[in-house]
Amino acid sequence: MIIVMRPGSKQQEVNKVEQRLTELGFATHVIVGEEKTVIGAIGDKAALNSEGILNMPGVESMVPIKKPYKLVSRELKKNCSIITVGNIKIGGGNLVVMAGPCAVESEEQLMQAALAVKQAGATILRGGAFKPRTSPYAFQGMEEEGLKLLAKASQLTGMPIVTEAVDPRDVELVAQYADIIQIGARNMQNFRLLQEVGQTGKPVLLKRGMCATIEDWLMAAEYIMAGGSHDVILCERGIRTYETAVRNTLDLSAVPVVKELSHLPLIVDPSHATGYARYVAPLAKGAIAVGADGLMIEVHPDPSRALCDGPQSLTPEQFTALMRELRGLAEYIGVNLP
Amino acid sequence: MIIVMRPGSKQQEVNKVEQRLTELGFATHVIVGEEKTVIGAIGDKAALNSEGILNMPGVESMVPIKKPYKLVSRELKKNCSIITVGNIKIGGGNLVVMAGPCAVESEEQLMQAALAVKQAGATILRGGAFKPRTSPYAFQGMEEEGLKLLAKASQLTGMPIVTEAVDPRDVELVAQYADIIQIGARNMQNFRLLQEVGQTGKPVLLKRGMCATIEDWLMAAEYIMAGGSHDVILCERGIRTYETAVRNTLDLSAVPVVKELSHLPLIVDPSHATGYARYVAPLAKGAIAVGADGLMIEVHPDPSRALCDGPQSLTPEQFTALMRELRGLAEYIGVNLP
Amino acid sequence: MIIVMRPGSKQQEVNKVEQRLTELGFATHVIVGEEKTVIGAIGDKAALNSEGILNMPGVESMVPIKKPYKLVSRELKKNCSIITVGNIKIGGGNLVVMAGPCAVESEEQLMQAALAVKQAGATILRGGAFKPRTSPYAFQGMEEEGLKLLAKASQLTGMPIVTEAVDPRDVELVAQYADIIQIGARNMQNFRLLQEVGQTGKPVLLKRGMCATIEDWLMAAEYIMAGGSHDVILCERGIRTYETAVRNTLDLSAVPVVKELSHLPLIVDPSHATGYARYVAPLAKGAIAVGADGLMIEVHPDPSRALCDGPQSLTPEQFTALMRELRGLAEYIGVNLP
Amino acid sequence: MIIVMRPGSKQQEVNKVEQRLTELGFATHVIVGEEKTVIGAIGDKAALNSEGILNMPGVESMVPIKKPYKLVSRELKKNCSIITVGNIKIGGGNLVVMAGPCAVESEEQLMQAALAVKQAGATILRGGAFKPRTSPYAFQGMEEEGLKLLAKASQLTGMPIVTEAVDPRDVELVAQYADIIQIGARNMQNFRLLQEVGQTGKPVLLKRGMCATIEDWLMAAEYIMAGGSHDVILCERGIRTYETAVRNTLDLSAVPVVKELSHLPLIVDPSHATGYARYVAPLAKGAIAVGADGLMIEVHPDPSRALCDGPQSLTPEQFTALMRELRGLAEYIGVNLP
């Protein structure tokens, strides 16, 4: 940690800051510059409680040097984590495509969607049974009934299931049905939910919050890993910016940044990011070329009648065409898309 | 709702959209423009399930005309809501100042803070017993022990308490101690928590999410009101922007916008918004002049040693000086700051 | 245009708005909904001067239906524009790679860079002679001397030149040397510069402003085309968001959006977007996979000594390796990278 | 400047960075931490050309310690600058209200507006003769004819004039008529225009760019001051965020931040920030309470017919009512609003 003192700060102020740093367990090095004095503080045991130093007289700013996360860090683990779900591998050169409807709406809808995405080559079935909706009056999901349908679709197609938990009280129930538990963007900093999901030990798909920095996102993954689940898959799904032509701005630069900072696999959801079916295919291809470990894509038998996120859902035909393109692209790049 | 067709869309496409709108229960009016055809759709019973229309051939965009919220709306209730907590009124010309430490850290710390803010003129005591922290390794709050200390501080000073709930499973417990249940920015779209808090019937302080639009925020309030708690106090606490000189950008324009759209009272938290104690006073005064119904301000007996948010906490002396300024300003403006 | 009246607006207010619309040359259609009245206004001759209607009593909002641009619009020209510079084609399946140093610093530096990028397969040489710098004390470019060196490098390598104009007074001079005149992000709404550059009739590379919406950007291109230069190449170079891990957030979703709205070619600059050399290659590949018509990439013989934008510049070796990957990718996708 | 080395960086890499820093004229101090090594670099003569160090092997990040601006800095000049225009003082407790139409449209419109704002108590007349418009088809201003009308209005009312320059070639002309030359938000980083305006020696009103950080903005002011004009008035006018309820988000936290960093006076433009007349008054009051040195407000005799920015213009009646409120507020606060 570096503490920057204001220009003209008094020696006594510098001394007090040093003293406080020493109390907190840091070793200190003072560098007197032409205009400003900076104090280097080494050691981090007490760093979590040191931010109040910013409020001491003469202090201008504090610059952290260490990353605040450990378990997710590439510094801890040099190799890419490969997460195994059933007989599917995710990460380290193994691409995954998770596809299916935004929400489970009915048995017919889900089975149609499941069979279609299976046939097109998806390896994991997505579908929400608990839906976080901005309106209290909107369809909130079929809940346990939806989970049962997902289990049925999984049996029918042999595909593992990824489905969202939105409440710590439902985590145990969701964990009974899900092969991967999803944490949605709106719950990325629902820390109690992260802890609860972490304790299941199950693989977790962690979507990036709409206004989460990459560091916030990695800290959320750290919560899950600290809880006990080491198989965290990150999912970039667009961030909120001023641009209104798309629902959110897909941040593909997050892919190389996360790969540098963390060993965890990272997939991309172009459906939620753009909000429009017609932009899904180009961004899916871009995501693979940038180096993502896979995709999450919404597919609905009849998008115009979907109860949730219809505008962004592909038809089975569109998804089949996209998978064909992706398979060629993966082969060209030299990654494994089963 | 207005559906805008693409230039060159076919008559048959227009017909299909009209047909689908009719099925959904809308009455339709087609306007043929020079380049584009637009369809006006009247009636809203099925509007929630109509967004899939965007995925129909020939459709360019959809423009909602009705607001998606009802209970929070100024259209429903013309007069400003006044919320009563103990013998304190909030809204409709009655200002409130909620003050205290970010987190309850110890009995000594809380009692010192409570007595100081009481003496300076705060009317409600704030303090977190459950803390949502970005790091799993940071202090997470004293939990029930903290709630008990808050109750003690309330008895000591006569001030009602506002404190945060972060987990649906704790809401009942928090409701036993809190006079106002706070929903933090990170949980603004934790819809299960909103529902649970709504069912307590207690007053709720709803902070704006860091990347929530004003509409998102009002929809979150709608969740609480739809659940049963009609006493919702909104709290602007800064939004995430590209500017890094402050922690978040305090959006004071939200004050007149919310006042126009909703009857609910709205207070401002300059402490969390700016993240620096030295900017709290000017923005607190600005908030009152813009028309906010009150403030939430962090005060700590020794900010440099606070376990949470020390950089933004005022000392009791700074808070006392600010209250003096605010009281004069309120008097000048003609609002009631008791 | 759709005018939405407030709930409870008076008939007289509706009448006045209709009357004003008629004066402005619109035909009007009134639709009376359950809560609100909307007025459809057809015709656009006077639309530019109609925004004051928003300030009339009873008006809640105005929704434009027509796009504000014409010449850049895909509606005007269905086929992708192909722009020819020397014997190089840009757009419509023809990729271009523009490469070279951020700034022309010396003859030696430029010739080294030019030969290296030529050999690696770049087809257009970039290099700034006039540099818009945030600090008045930073190197501002070699100006005409730099243009002369660019001409020399062009002769040496046979590559056409793209270089920036920053002042309307320099446009004539720049136009004497440049094959493509670049408008930088900071000047995207320097309308006088756009007009002046438009009048040269030369090809123009128009970078997206750091906080420009896609519509703002297309309007800037409209300025250039309205001035007379029809050969506009758009360049996405990242937008400003809250994320600080990269310099700007590269918006690759802009590629399919722009392709839908406009016939103009669009290239991507991953160097300025990310600000770090190590992220350039993955995003360059992503850009091509998303469907961009080319790339602009900074290459410097010794990035650690660059006078401008060193952190983001590739070495000749890194660029050569990237070109090899891009060539394979282009071939796989079926686009032409000469 | 602090250079942070990556964990596991080699001694040789650290040595090379030190060597390069020494070459550039810095004195260096190496601090070896538990995980990372940091190098403190003292001296700043060559700092401008040091950013390429980020591209050296083993370097993780660079942290600037010194501010990049000098002339605008509060560190250089402790007291608030007071700028004198005619017999009007701006800054240091002297409030100014600049008011008038967005654009000069006709003699009648301007004289009506000028007389009205004069009577209501404005001290400086605003009005654009050169208008930067997003559409090339929109009204671009009356140009020199408009400047002449402004001069006439100034004679009529005795008010000094603030008007915008948009092209370096017009600066001399504008300087003949204007008492204060305005630089608009879109030209905040039009560095040639800043230099040209700086050389006039005239007072300059510098609006904040829509996506400018406070540091960018102060650097733009530095350009003007480095050019020769020391009388720079900063003007906050809203920044671009994801919120769409207002045109831009007025950043009132910029007021105390700028006051801390710079000695220059700062005014606020709530008209352009919000884009709606009905939000102007509350934010004008907020700006004064936060500590701004004045306001810029758009007033038009008939906003519904304005050729530019009608939705945000106050009527003379609304402006008169606002001035009455502001005068009371200023008196209460103890600042001078003549």
mmCIF file of N, CA, C and O in Angstrom, chain A residues 130-174:
data_model
loop_
_atom_site.group_PDB
_atom_site.id
_atom_site.type_symbol
_atom_site.label_atom_id
_atom_site.label_comp_id
_atom_site.label_asym_id
_atom_site.label_seq_id
_atom_site.Cartn_x
_atom_site.Cartn_y
_atom_site.Cartn_z
ATOM 1 N N PHE A 130 -36.557 -19.816 -11.338
ATOM 2 C CA PHE A 130 -36.768 -18.631 -10.490
ATOM 3 C C PHE A 130 -36.237 -17.440 -11.284
ATOM 4 O O PHE A 130 -35.062 -17.402 -11.640
ATOM 5 N N LYS A 131 -37.082 -16.499 -11.592
ATOM 6 C CA LYS A 131 -36.686 -15.387 -12.460
ATOM 7 C C LYS A 131 -36.678 -14.073 -11.689
ATOM 8 O O LYS A 131 -37.707 -13.666 -11.159
ATOM 9 N N PRO A 132 -35.565 -13.394 -11.648
ATOM 10 C CA PRO A 132 -35.559 -12.046 -11.049
ATOM 11 C C PRO A 132 -36.073 -11.044 -12.076
ATOM 12 O O PRO A 132 -35.432 -10.821 -13.088
ATOM 13 N N ARG A 133 -37.217 -10.496 -11.864
ATOM 14 C CA ARG A 133 -37.839 -9.585 -12.843
ATOM 15 C C ARG A 133 -37.931 -8.181 -12.282
ATOM 16 O O ARG A 133 -38.263 -8.021 -11.106
ATOM 17 N N THR A 134 -37.715 -7.192 -13.117
ATOM 18 C CA THR A 134 -37.776 -5.813 -12.612
ATOM 19 C C THR A 134 -39.188 -5.405 -12.188
ATOM 20 O O THR A 134 -39.340 -4.512 -11.370
ATOM 21 N N SER A 135 -40.204 -6.075 -12.731
ATOM 22 C CA SER A 135 -41.576 -5.750 -12.338
ATOM 23 C C SER A 135 -42.166 -6.833 -11.440
ATOM 24 O O SER A 135 -42.098 -8.011 -11.760
ATOM 25 N N PRO A 136 -42.781 -6.425 -10.328
ATOM 26 C CA PRO A 136 -43.418 -7.436 -9.461
ATOM 27 C C PRO A 136 -44.620 -8.086 -10.145
ATOM 28 O O PRO A 136 -45.122 -9.101 -9.669
ATOM 29 N N TYR A 137 -45.083 -7.491 -11.226
ATOM 30 C CA TYR A 137 -46.274 -8.006 -11.905
ATOM 31 C C TYR A 137 -45.911 -8.953 -13.047
ATOM 32 O O TYR A 137 -46.785 -9.503 -13.700
ATOM 33 N N ALA A 138 -44.620 -9.107 -13.327
ATOM 34 C CA ALA A 138 -44.196 -9.973 -14.430
ATOM 35 C C ALA A 138 -44.077 -11.421 -13.948
ATOM 36 O O ALA A 138 -43.984 -11.688 -12.749
ATOM 37 N N PHE A 139 -44.097 -12.328 -14.892
ATOM 38 C CA PHE A 139 -43.933 -13.760 -14.642
ATOM 39 C C PHE A 139 -42.637 -14.015 -13.869
ATOM 40 O O PHE A 139 -41.567 -13.601 -14.290
ATOM 41 N N GLN A 140 -42.750 -14.667 -12.709
ATOM 42 C CA GLN A 140 -41.586 -14.820 -11.830
ATOM 43 C C GLN A 140 -40.973 -16.226 -11.909
ATOM 44 O O GLN A 140 -40.077 -16.561 -11.135
ATOM 45 N N GLY A 141 -41.447 -17.025 -12.832
ATOM 46 C CA GLY A 141 -40.871 -18.368 -12.973
ATOM 47 C C GLY A 141 -41.785 -19.435 -12.381
ATOM 48 O O GLY A 141 -42.652 -19.143 -11.555
ATOM 49 N N MET A 142 -41.564 -20.689 -12.829
ATOM 50 C CA MET A 142 -42.408 -21.807 -12.376
ATOM 51 C C MET A 142 -41.897 -22.421 -11.079
ATOM 52 O O MET A 142 -42.468 -23.386 -10.581
ATOM 53 N N GLU A 143 -40.789 -21.944 -10.568
ATOM 54 C CA GLU A 143 -40.203 -22.393 -9.309
ATOM 55 C C GLU A 143 -39.988 -23.914 -9.303
ATOM 56 O O GLU A 143 -39.493 -24.451 -10.294
ATOM 57 N N GLU A 144 -40.362 -24.625 -8.212
ATOM 58 C CA GLU A 144 -39.986 -26.046 -8.133
ATOM 59 C C GLU A 144 -40.526 -26.842 -9.327
ATOM 60 O O GLU A 144 -39.858 -27.746 -9.837
ATOM 61 N N GLU A 145 -41.712 -26.471 -9.758
ATOM 62 C CA GLU A 145 -42.277 -27.147 -10.935
ATOM 63 C C GLU A 145 -41.336 -27.013 -12.135
ATOM 64 O O GLU A 145 -41.138 -27.953 -12.911
ATOM 65 N N GLY A 146 -40.756 -25.846 -12.266
ATOM 66 C CA GLY A 146 -39.792 -25.610 -13.345
ATOM 67 C C GLY A 146 -38.541 -26.461 -13.182
ATOM 68 O O GLY A 146 -37.999 -26.991 -14.158
ATOM 69 N N LEU A 147 -38.091 -26.578 -11.952
ATOM 70 C CA LEU A 147 -36.897 -27.410 -11.697
ATOM 71 C C LEU A 147 -37.164 -28.859 -12.102
ATOM 72 O O LEU A 147 -36.316 -29.536 -12.686
ATOM 73 N N LYS A 148 -38.376 -29.335 -11.797
ATOM 74 C CA LYS A 148 -38.725 -30.715 -12.153
ATOM 75 C C LYS A 148 -38.740 -30.908 -13.664
ATOM 76 O O LYS A 148 -38.284 -31.937 -14.177
ATOM 77 N N LEU A 149 -39.247 -29.901 -14.356
ATOM 78 C CA LEU A 149 -39.248 -29.995 -15.821
ATOM 79 C C LEU A 149 -37.812 -29.998 -16.360
ATOM 80 O O LEU A 149 -37.506 -30.711 -17.321
ATOM 81 N N LEU A 150 -36.956 -29.217 -15.734
ATOM 82 C CA LEU A 150 -35.555 -29.204 -16.167
ATOM 83 C C LEU A 150 -34.930 -30.593 -15.970
ATOM 84 O O LEU A 150 -34.190 -31.083 -16.828
ATOM 85 N N ALA A 151 -35.253 -31.208 -14.851
ATOM 86 C CA ALA A 151 -34.721 -32.546 -14.592
ATOM 87 C C ALA A 151 -35.206 -33.514 -15.679
ATOM 88 O O ALA A 151 -34.447 -34.345 -16.189
ATOM 89 N N LYS A 152 -36.471 -33.364 -16.030
ATOM 90 C CA LYS A 152 -37.042 -34.222 -17.068
ATOM 91 C C LYS A 152 -36.337 -33.980 -18.412
ATOM 92 O O LYS A 152 -36.016 -34.933 -19.145
ATOM 93 N N ALA A 153 -36.114 -32.722 -18.720
ATOM 94 C CA ALA A 153 -35.440 -32.383 -19.984
ATOM 95 C C ALA A 153 -34.005 -32.904 -19.973
ATOM 96 O O ALA A 153 -33.476 -33.317 -21.012
ATOM 97 N N SER A 154 -33.397 -32.877 -18.820
ATOM 98 C CA SER A 154 -32.028 -33.378 -18.701
ATOM 99 C C SER A 154 -32.004 -34.889 -18.966
ATOM 100 O O SER A 154 -31.144 -35.386 -19.700
ATOM 101 N N GLN A 155 -32.994 -35.591 -18.401
ATOM 102 C CA GLN A 155 -33.075 -37.035 -18.630
ATOM 103 C C GLN A 155 -33.316 -37.341 -20.111
ATOM 104 O O GLN A 155 -32.706 -38.234 -20.686
ATOM 105 N N LEU A 156 -34.202 -36.553 -20.691
ATOM 106 C CA LEU A 156 -34.571 -36.753 -22.095
ATOM 107 C C LEU A 156 -33.369 -36.579 -23.026
ATOM 108 O O LEU A 156 -33.208 -37.309 -24.002
ATOM 109 N N THR A 157 -32.534 -35.579 -22.705
ATOM 110 C CA THR A 157 -31.473 -35.208 -23.651
ATOM 111 C C THR A 157 -30.077 -35.606 -23.181
ATOM 112 O O THR A 157 -29.132 -35.522 -23.961
ATOM 113 N N GLY A 158 -29.971 -35.953 -21.921
ATOM 114 C CA GLY A 158 -28.640 -36.262 -21.405
ATOM 115 C C GLY A 158 -27.795 -35.046 -21.099
ATOM 116 O O GLY A 158 -26.627 -35.161 -20.735
ATOM 117 N N MET A 159 -28.372 -33.860 -21.246
ATOM 118 C CA MET A 159 -27.598 -32.642 -20.986
ATOM 119 C C MET A 159 -27.662 -32.246 -19.513
ATOM 120 O O MET A 159 -28.744 -32.235 -18.925
ATOM 121 N N PRO A 160 -26.533 -31.865 -18.913
ATOM 122 C CA PRO A 160 -26.588 -31.265 -17.574
ATOM 123 C C PRO A 160 -27.345 -29.930 -17.630
ATOM 124 O O PRO A 160 -27.520 -29.350 -18.708
ATOM 125 N N ILE A 161 -27.713 -29.477 -16.469
ATOM 126 C CA ILE A 161 -28.566 -28.284 -16.357
ATOM 127 C C ILE A 161 -27.852 -27.160 -15.623
ATOM 128 O O ILE A 161 -27.215 -27.397 -14.597
ATOM 129 N N VAL A 162 -28.019 -25.941 -16.142
ATOM 130 C CA VAL A 162 -27.623 -24.760 -15.379
ATOM 131 C C VAL A 162 -28.883 -23.940 -15.126
ATOM 132 O O VAL A 162 -29.643 -23.653 -16.058
ATOM 133 N N THR A 163 -29.131 -23.600 -13.867
ATOM 134 C CA THR A 163 -30.349 -22.840 -13.549
ATOM 135 C C THR A 163 -30.066 -21.944 -12.346
ATOM 136 O O THR A 163 -29.192 -22.230 -11.531
ATOM 137 N N GLU A 164 -30.822 -20.857 -12.270
ATOM 138 C CA GLU A 164 -30.488 -19.787 -11.335
ATOM 139 C C GLU A 164 -31.124 -19.962 -9.958
ATOM 140 O O GLU A 164 -32.273 -20.397 -9.851
ATOM 141 N N ALA A 165 -30.369 -19.586 -8.929
ATOM 142 C CA ALA A 165 -30.922 -19.445 -7.584
ATOM 143 C C ALA A 165 -30.977 -17.965 -7.258
ATOM 144 O O ALA A 165 -30.038 -17.230 -7.574
ATOM 145 N N VAL A 166 -32.074 -17.530 -6.649
ATOM 146 C CA VAL A 166 -32.223 -16.103 -6.371
ATOM 147 C C VAL A 166 -32.409 -15.815 -4.886
ATOM 148 O O VAL A 166 -32.515 -14.655 -4.491
ATOM 149 N N ASP A 167 -32.475 -16.855 -4.077
ATOM 150 C CA ASP A 167 -32.795 -16.670 -2.664
ATOM 151 C C ASP A 167 -32.000 -17.707 -1.879
ATOM 152 O O ASP A 167 -32.009 -18.885 -2.246
ATOM 153 N N PRO A 168 -31.310 -17.291 -0.815
ATOM 154 C CA PRO A 168 -30.535 -18.277 -0.037
ATOM 155 C C PRO A 168 -31.407 -19.434 0.426
ATOM 156 O O PRO A 168 -30.931 -20.556 0.555
ATOM 157 N N ARG A 169 -32.687 -19.182 0.643
ATOM 158 C CA ARG A 169 -33.573 -20.236 1.143
ATOM 159 C C ARG A 169 -33.867 -21.302 0.102
ATOM 160 O O ARG A 169 -34.349 -22.382 0.437
ATOM 161 N N ASP A 170 -33.651 -20.980 -1.168
ATOM 162 C CA ASP A 170 -33.940 -21.948 -2.233
ATOM 163 C C ASP A 170 -32.694 -22.699 -2.683
ATOM 164 O O ASP A 170 -32.785 -23.565 -3.553
ATOM 165 N N VAL A 171 -31.544 -22.337 -2.154
ATOM 166 C CA VAL A 171 -30.304 -22.893 -2.704
ATOM 167 C C VAL A 171 -30.271 -24.410 -2.577
ATOM 168 O O VAL A 171 -29.898 -25.123 -3.523
ATOM 169 N N GLU A 172 -30.697 -24.909 -1.442
ATOM 170 C CA GLU A 172 -30.665 -26.357 -1.247
ATOM 171 C C GLU A 172 -31.554 -27.047 -2.295
ATOM 172 O O GLU A 172 -31.152 -28.046 -2.901
ATOM 173 N N LEU A 173 -32.731 -26.499 -2.486
ATOM 174 C CA LEU A 173 -33.659 -27.056 -3.486
ATOM 175 C C LEU A 173 -33.052 -26.994 -4.887
ATOM 176 O O LEU A 173 -33.053 -27.991 -5.621
ATOM 177 N N VAL A 174 -32.550 -25.855 -5.257
ATOM 178 C CA VAL A 174 -31.963 -25.707 -6.595
ATOM 179 C C VAL A 174 -30.786 -26.686 -6.764
ATOM 180 O O VAL A 174 -30.628 -27.313 -7.807
#
